mmCIF file of C-alpha atoms in Angstrom:
data_model
loop_
_atom_site.group_PDB
_atom_site.id
_atom_site.type_symbol
_atom_site.label_atom_id
_atom_site.label_comp_id
_atom_site.label_asym_id
_atom_site.label_seq_id
_atom_site.Cartn_x
_atom_site.Cartn_y
_atom_site.Cartn_z
ATOM 1 C CA ILE A 1 21.745 16.354 -17.441
ATOM 2 C CA GLY A 2 19.511 14.399 -19.803
ATOM 3 C CA LEU A 3 16.508 12.386 -18.747
ATOM 4 C CA ASP A 4 16.078 8.688 -19.399
ATOM 5 C CA ALA A 5 12.857 7.086 -20.574
ATOM 6 C CA SER A 6 10.828 5.402 -17.870
ATOM 7 C CA ARG A 7 9.640 1.800 -18.002
ATOM 8 C CA THR A 8 6.612 0.379 -16.211
ATOM 9 C CA ARG A 9 5.454 -3.154 -15.567
ATOM 10 C CA GLN A 10 1.825 -3.377 -14.490
ATOM 11 C CA PHE A 11 -0.382 -6.241 -13.369
ATOM 12 C CA GLU A 12 -4.139 -5.932 -12.928
ATOM 13 C CA LEU A 13 -6.764 -8.372 -11.703
ATOM 14 C CA GLY A 14 -10.448 -7.543 -11.828
ATOM 15 C CA VAL A 15 -13.961 -8.912 -11.562
ATOM 16 C CA LYS A 16 -17.354 -7.644 -12.774
ATOM 17 C CA SER A 17 -20.885 -8.547 -11.728
ATOM 18 C CA ARG A 18 -24.248 -7.586 -13.190
ATOM 19 C CA THR A 19 -27.910 -8.293 -12.425
ATOM 20 C CA ASP A 20 -31.181 -6.585 -13.370
ATOM 21 C CA TRP A 21 -30.831 -4.091 -10.520
ATOM 22 C CA TRP A 22 -27.103 -3.983 -9.784
ATOM 23 C CA GLN A 23 -23.764 -3.835 -11.539
ATOM 24 C CA GLY A 24 -20.329 -3.505 -10.016
ATOM 25 C CA SER A 25 -16.650 -4.042 -10.622
ATOM 26 C CA ALA A 26 -13.485 -4.384 -8.573
ATOM 27 C CA ALA A 27 -9.904 -4.191 -9.775
ATOM 28 C CA TRP A 28 -6.583 -4.566 -7.977
ATOM 29 C CA PHE A 29 -3.425 -3.341 -9.669
ATOM 30 C CA ARG A 30 0.314 -3.241 -9.073
ATOM 31 C CA ALA A 31 2.744 -1.075 -11.051
ATOM 32 C CA ARG A 32 6.537 -0.980 -10.793
ATOM 33 C CA THR A 33 8.361 1.799 -12.641
ATOM 34 C CA THR A 34 12.079 2.299 -13.222
ATOM 35 C CA GLY A 35 13.379 5.712 -14.191
ATOM 36 C CA GLU A 36 10.092 7.530 -13.586
ATOM 37 C CA VAL A 37 10.350 11.197 -14.581
ATOM 38 C CA VAL A 38 9.530 13.251 -11.468
ATOM 39 C CA ILE A 39 9.624 16.944 -10.563
ATOM 40 C CA GLU A 40 12.934 17.776 -8.897
ATOM 41 C CA ALA A 41 12.117 21.416 -8.116
ATOM 42 C CA SER A 42 9.600 24.125 -8.970
ATOM 43 C CA VAL A 43 10.759 27.747 -8.829
ATOM 44 C CA GLY A 44 8.950 30.752 -10.264
ATOM 45 C CA GLY A 45 6.589 28.637 -12.314
ATOM 46 C CA ARG A 46 9.399 26.652 -13.920
ATOM 47 C CA ASN A 47 9.953 22.979 -13.206
ATOM 48 C CA SER A 48 13.106 20.896 -13.378
ATOM 49 C CA PHE A 49 12.914 17.123 -13.648
ATOM 50 C CA THR A 50 14.924 14.054 -12.760
ATOM 51 C CA ASN A 51 14.598 10.273 -12.886
ATOM 52 C CA ALA A 52 13.564 8.354 -9.774
ATOM 53 C CA PRO A 53 15.313 4.972 -9.900
ATOM 54 C CA ARG A 54 12.247 3.016 -8.786
ATOM 55 C CA THR A 55 8.663 3.804 -7.797
ATOM 56 C CA GLU A 56 5.840 1.512 -6.699
ATOM 57 C CA ARG A 57 2.073 1.784 -6.914
ATOM 58 C CA ASP A 58 -0.491 -0.623 -5.488
ATOM 59 C CA GLY A 59 -4.165 0.164 -5.670
ATOM 60 C CA LEU A 60 -7.768 -0.916 -5.546
ATOM 61 C CA GLU A 61 -10.678 0.451 -7.568
ATOM 62 C CA LEU A 62 -14.312 -0.285 -6.745
ATOM 63 C CA SER A 63 -17.347 0.937 -8.654
ATOM 64 C CA GLY A 64 -21.021 0.120 -8.636
ATOM 65 C CA ALA A 65 -24.481 1.221 -9.744
ATOM 66 C CA MET A 66 -27.756 0.259 -8.087
ATOM 67 C CA VAL A 67 -31.291 0.752 -9.367
ATOM 68 C CA LEU A 68 -33.458 1.712 -6.381
ATOM 69 C CA SER A 69 -36.598 2.208 -8.458
ATOM 70 C CA LYS A 70 -37.612 2.899 -12.040
ATOM 71 C CA GLN A 71 -36.651 6.541 -11.533
ATOM 72 C CA VAL A 72 -33.841 6.468 -8.944
ATOM 73 C CA THR A 73 -30.282 5.220 -9.429
ATOM 74 C CA VAL A 74 -27.207 5.350 -7.197
ATOM 75 C CA ASN A 75 -23.683 5.354 -8.662
ATOM 76 C CA ALA A 76 -20.508 5.141 -6.581
ATOM 77 C CA MET A 77 -16.761 4.743 -7.025
ATOM 78 C CA TYR A 78 -13.855 4.359 -4.602
ATOM 79 C CA THR A 79 -10.111 4.342 -5.267
ATOM 80 C CA TRP A 80 -7.283 3.502 -2.887
ATOM 81 C CA ILE A 81 -3.688 3.857 -4.052
ATOM 82 C CA ASP A 82 -0.405 3.404 -2.235
ATOM 83 C CA ALA A 83 2.175 5.301 -4.330
ATOM 84 C CA ARG A 84 5.684 5.276 -2.889
ATOM 85 C CA VAL A 85 9.360 5.696 -3.691
ATOM 86 C CA GLY A 86 10.925 2.259 -4.090
ATOM 87 C CA GLU A 87 14.623 3.154 -3.742
ATOM 88 C CA ASP A 88 16.654 5.959 -2.125
ATOM 89 C CA TYR A 89 17.912 8.663 -4.477
ATOM 90 C CA CYS A 90 19.324 12.194 -4.437
ATOM 91 C CA THR A 91 17.860 15.373 -5.892
ATOM 92 C CA PHE A 92 19.807 18.598 -6.430
ATOM 93 C CA ARG A 93 17.458 21.534 -6.073
ATOM 94 C CA THR A 94 19.724 24.562 -5.880
ATOM 95 C CA ALA A 95 22.056 26.247 -8.337
ATOM 96 C CA GLY A 96 25.783 26.239 -7.598
ATOM 97 C CA PRO A 97 27.312 23.479 -5.454
ATOM 98 C CA ARG A 98 25.464 20.186 -5.840
ATOM 99 C CA VAL A 99 23.945 19.402 -2.447
ATOM 100 C CA CYS A 100 22.043 16.150 -2.149
ATOM 101 C CA THR A 101 18.474 16.164 -0.858
ATOM 102 C CA LEU A 102 17.874 12.527 0.021
ATOM 103 C CA ILE A 103 14.521 11.037 -0.973
ATOM 104 C CA ARG A 104 14.073 7.854 1.010
ATOM 105 C CA ALA A 105 12.480 4.600 -0.063
ATOM 106 C CA GLY A 106 8.998 4.334 1.401
ATOM 107 C CA ASN A 107 8.186 8.044 1.027
ATOM 108 C CA TYR A 108 4.836 8.828 -0.553
ATOM 109 C CA ILE A 109 4.883 10.197 -4.103
ATOM 110 C CA PRO A 110 3.652 13.816 -3.888
ATOM 111 C CA GLY A 111 0.483 14.989 -5.578
ATOM 112 C CA VAL A 112 -1.274 11.612 -5.270
ATOM 113 C CA PRO A 113 -4.137 11.386 -2.741
ATOM 114 C CA ARG A 114 -4.220 8.036 -0.994
ATOM 115 C CA GLU A 115 -8.000 7.749 -1.226
ATOM 116 C CA SER A 116 -10.756 9.257 -3.351
ATOM 117 C CA ALA A 117 -14.455 8.545 -3.678
ATOM 118 C CA PHE A 118 -17.474 9.669 -5.670
ATOM 119 C CA ALA A 119 -21.185 8.987 -5.246
ATOM 120 C CA GLU A 120 -24.330 10.347 -6.872
ATOM 121 C CA LEU A 121 -28.066 9.932 -6.493
ATOM 122 C CA VAL A 122 -29.938 10.389 -9.795
ATOM 123 C CA TRP A 123 -33.666 10.841 -10.371
ATOM 124 C CA ARG A 124 -35.098 10.593 -13.894
ATOM 125 C CA ALA A 125 -38.646 11.344 -14.980
ATOM 126 C CA PRO A 126 -40.576 8.313 -16.279
ATOM 127 C CA ASP A 127 -40.541 9.765 -19.810
ATOM 128 C CA LYS A 128 -36.857 10.798 -19.428
ATOM 129 C CA SER A 129 -37.784 14.421 -20.150
ATOM 130 C CA TRP A 130 -35.704 15.639 -17.227
ATOM 131 C CA GLU A 131 -33.356 14.441 -14.512
ATOM 132 C CA ALA A 132 -31.790 15.771 -11.333
ATOM 133 C CA ALA A 133 -28.833 14.555 -9.306
ATOM 134 C CA VAL A 134 -26.759 15.328 -6.245
ATOM 135 C CA GLU A 135 -23.105 14.308 -6.049
ATOM 136 C CA GLY A 136 -20.492 13.942 -3.352
ATOM 137 C CA ARG A 137 -16.742 13.925 -3.941
ATOM 138 C CA VAL A 138 -14.089 13.088 -1.353
ATOM 139 C CA ALA A 139 -10.295 13.119 -1.657
ATOM 140 C CA GLY A 140 -7.713 12.224 0.958
ATOM 141 C CA ALA A 141 -4.625 14.122 2.053
ATOM 142 C CA MET A 142 -1.560 14.294 -0.188
ATOM 143 C CA PHE A 143 2.020 15.433 0.172
ATOM 144 C CA ALA A 144 3.361 18.337 -1.848
ATOM 145 C CA ALA A 145 7.051 17.438 -1.387
ATOM 146 C CA ASP A 146 8.760 14.101 -1.879
ATOM 147 C CA THR A 147 10.765 14.489 1.352
ATOM 148 C CA ASN A 148 7.484 13.949 3.298
ATOM 149 C CA VAL A 149 8.948 15.633 6.380
ATOM 150 C CA ALA A 150 7.136 18.955 6.783
ATOM 151 C CA ASP A 151 3.488 19.170 7.796
ATOM 152 C CA SER A 152 3.435 22.470 5.892
ATOM 153 C CA ALA A 153 3.966 20.471 2.690
ATOM 154 C CA ARG A 154 0.911 18.276 3.140
ATOM 155 C CA ALA A 155 -2.520 19.193 1.800
ATOM 156 C CA THR A 156 -5.457 17.999 3.863
ATOM 157 C CA GLY A 157 -8.302 16.068 2.281
ATOM 158 C CA TYR A 158 -11.656 17.545 1.375
ATOM 159 C CA ALA A 159 -15.292 16.696 0.707
ATOM 160 C CA ILE A 160 -17.598 18.707 -1.545
ATOM 161 C CA ALA A 161 -21.147 18.408 -2.862
ATOM 162 C CA ASN A 162 -22.437 19.202 -6.340
ATOM 163 C CA ALA A 163 -25.876 19.203 -7.976
ATOM 164 C CA ARG A 164 -27.234 19.220 -11.498
ATOM 165 C CA VAL A 165 -30.525 19.261 -13.373
ATOM 166 C CA GLY A 166 -31.229 18.699 -17.065
ATOM 167 C CA LEU A 167 -34.235 18.961 -19.381
ATOM 168 C CA THR A 168 -34.672 17.123 -22.689
ATOM 169 C CA GLN A 169 -37.068 17.721 -25.590
ATOM 170 C CA ARG A 170 -37.310 15.938 -28.913
ATOM 171 C CA SER A 171 -38.594 17.346 -32.171
ATOM 172 C CA GLY A 172 -38.321 15.120 -35.180
ATOM 173 C CA SER A 173 -34.682 14.162 -35.604
ATOM 174 C CA LEU A 174 -33.481 16.857 -33.171
ATOM 175 C CA THR A 175 -32.904 16.539 -29.425
ATOM 176 C CA PHE A 176 -32.604 19.657 -27.246
ATOM 177 C CA THR A 177 -30.964 19.481 -23.816
ATOM 178 C CA GLU A 178 -30.716 22.331 -21.305
ATOM 179 C CA PHE A 179 -28.720 21.853 -18.115
ATOM 180 C CA LEU A 180 -27.708 23.672 -14.961
ATOM 181 C CA ARG A 181 -24.867 22.493 -12.724
ATOM 182 C CA VAL A 182 -23.722 23.819 -9.344
ATOM 183 C CA ASP A 183 -20.246 22.778 -8.188
ATOM 184 C CA ASN A 184 -19.072 23.085 -4.584
ATOM 185 C CA MET A 185 -22.586 23.940 -3.413
ATOM 186 C CA PHE A 186 -21.541 24.876 0.111
ATOM 187 C CA ASP A 187 -18.660 27.068 -1.066
ATOM 188 C CA ARG A 188 -16.016 25.033 0.757
ATOM 189 C CA ALA A 189 -12.409 26.313 0.760
ATOM 190 C CA TYR A 190 -9.981 23.509 -0.081
ATOM 191 C CA VAL A 191 -6.735 22.764 -1.881
ATOM 192 C CA GLY A 192 -7.457 21.870 -5.485
ATOM 193 C CA SER A 193 -3.889 21.059 -6.524
ATOM 194 C CA VAL A 194 -0.342 21.221 -5.216
ATOM 195 C CA ILE A 195 2.885 22.622 -6.666
ATOM 196 C CA VAL A 196 5.206 19.672 -6.202
ATOM 197 C CA ASN A 197 8.608 20.397 -4.605
ATOM 198 C CA GLN A 198 8.158 24.167 -4.529
ATOM 199 C CA SER A 199 11.669 25.443 -3.852
ATOM 200 C CA ALA A 200 11.250 29.216 -3.579
ATOM 201 C CA ALA A 201 12.629 31.063 -0.562
ATOM 202 C CA THR A 202 9.101 31.115 0.878
ATOM 203 C CA PRO A 203 7.478 27.932 -0.444
ATOM 204 C CA GLN A 204 3.865 28.160 -1.577
ATOM 205 C CA TYR A 205 2.798 24.596 -2.197
ATOM 206 C CA TYR A 206 -0.937 25.003 -2.593
ATOM 207 C CA GLU A 207 -3.382 26.191 -5.237
ATOM 208 C CA SER A 208 -6.902 26.792 -3.981
ATOM 209 C CA ALA A 209 -9.875 25.296 -5.790
ATOM 210 C CA PRO A 210 -12.686 27.520 -7.085
ATOM 211 C CA GLY A 211 -15.546 28.351 -4.754
ATOM 212 C CA ARG A 212 -19.159 27.774 -5.650
ATOM 213 C CA GLY A 213 -19.540 27.669 -9.431
ATOM 214 C CA TYR A 214 -22.426 27.552 -11.903
ATOM 215 C CA THR A 215 -22.566 26.071 -15.374
ATOM 216 C CA ILE A 216 -25.514 26.652 -17.711
ATOM 217 C CA GLY A 217 -25.669 25.157 -21.157
ATOM 218 C CA VAL A 218 -27.787 24.108 -24.115
ATOM 219 C CA LYS A 219 -27.005 21.205 -26.413
ATOM 220 C CA VAL A 220 -28.661 20.303 -29.727
ATOM 221 C CA THR A 221 -28.065 16.931 -31.393
ATOM 222 C CA GLY A 222 -29.562 15.518 -34.544
ATOM 223 C CA GLN A 223 -29.831 12.248 -36.408
ATOM 224 C CA PHE A 224 -29.769 12.304 -40.174
#
């Protein structure tokens, strides 16, 4: 069965504010989609798709940056999104006889965390020769199946901490930057992504995120 193209109508309202020591923004949005292409089933690494007659998303995005001193800055961002099915529809997830799996209006769209947030504290040397920062990332729970009925198909939220440091040197028209980054500093075990509507005999909805990771790099830029 062929898929139809989806159509979305979106409305967004936002405001921004800025002073010498603060800047921030807030945006509220509403999106209504007809015929959204969604995953019907995932088996053995292969996905099948269908059209959902109507889906709805309402959300709020907040972001801000504050200068605490000449060297210290705080940046933060928060997102809340309510993503739901807007109209009942059937999916057919098995070969052979077509048996309807009813997806009810009001169910949460799988794979979309309801809340997420990010914050970082940054310190920069007065001459900007080096900087260091610590970060925090938080994500809320999300469903892995559009039926929303089984607790086993719901990934819990997580919170992780990261850190980075960077050095900068300038020589003529060249700028050298060396950096070290540590992700998931405390080696937390958490679900990094979900396999939506996993339909194998023994469903495995979750894909674990990497443990503690290190990134080291050097960058050279020039102006000519």
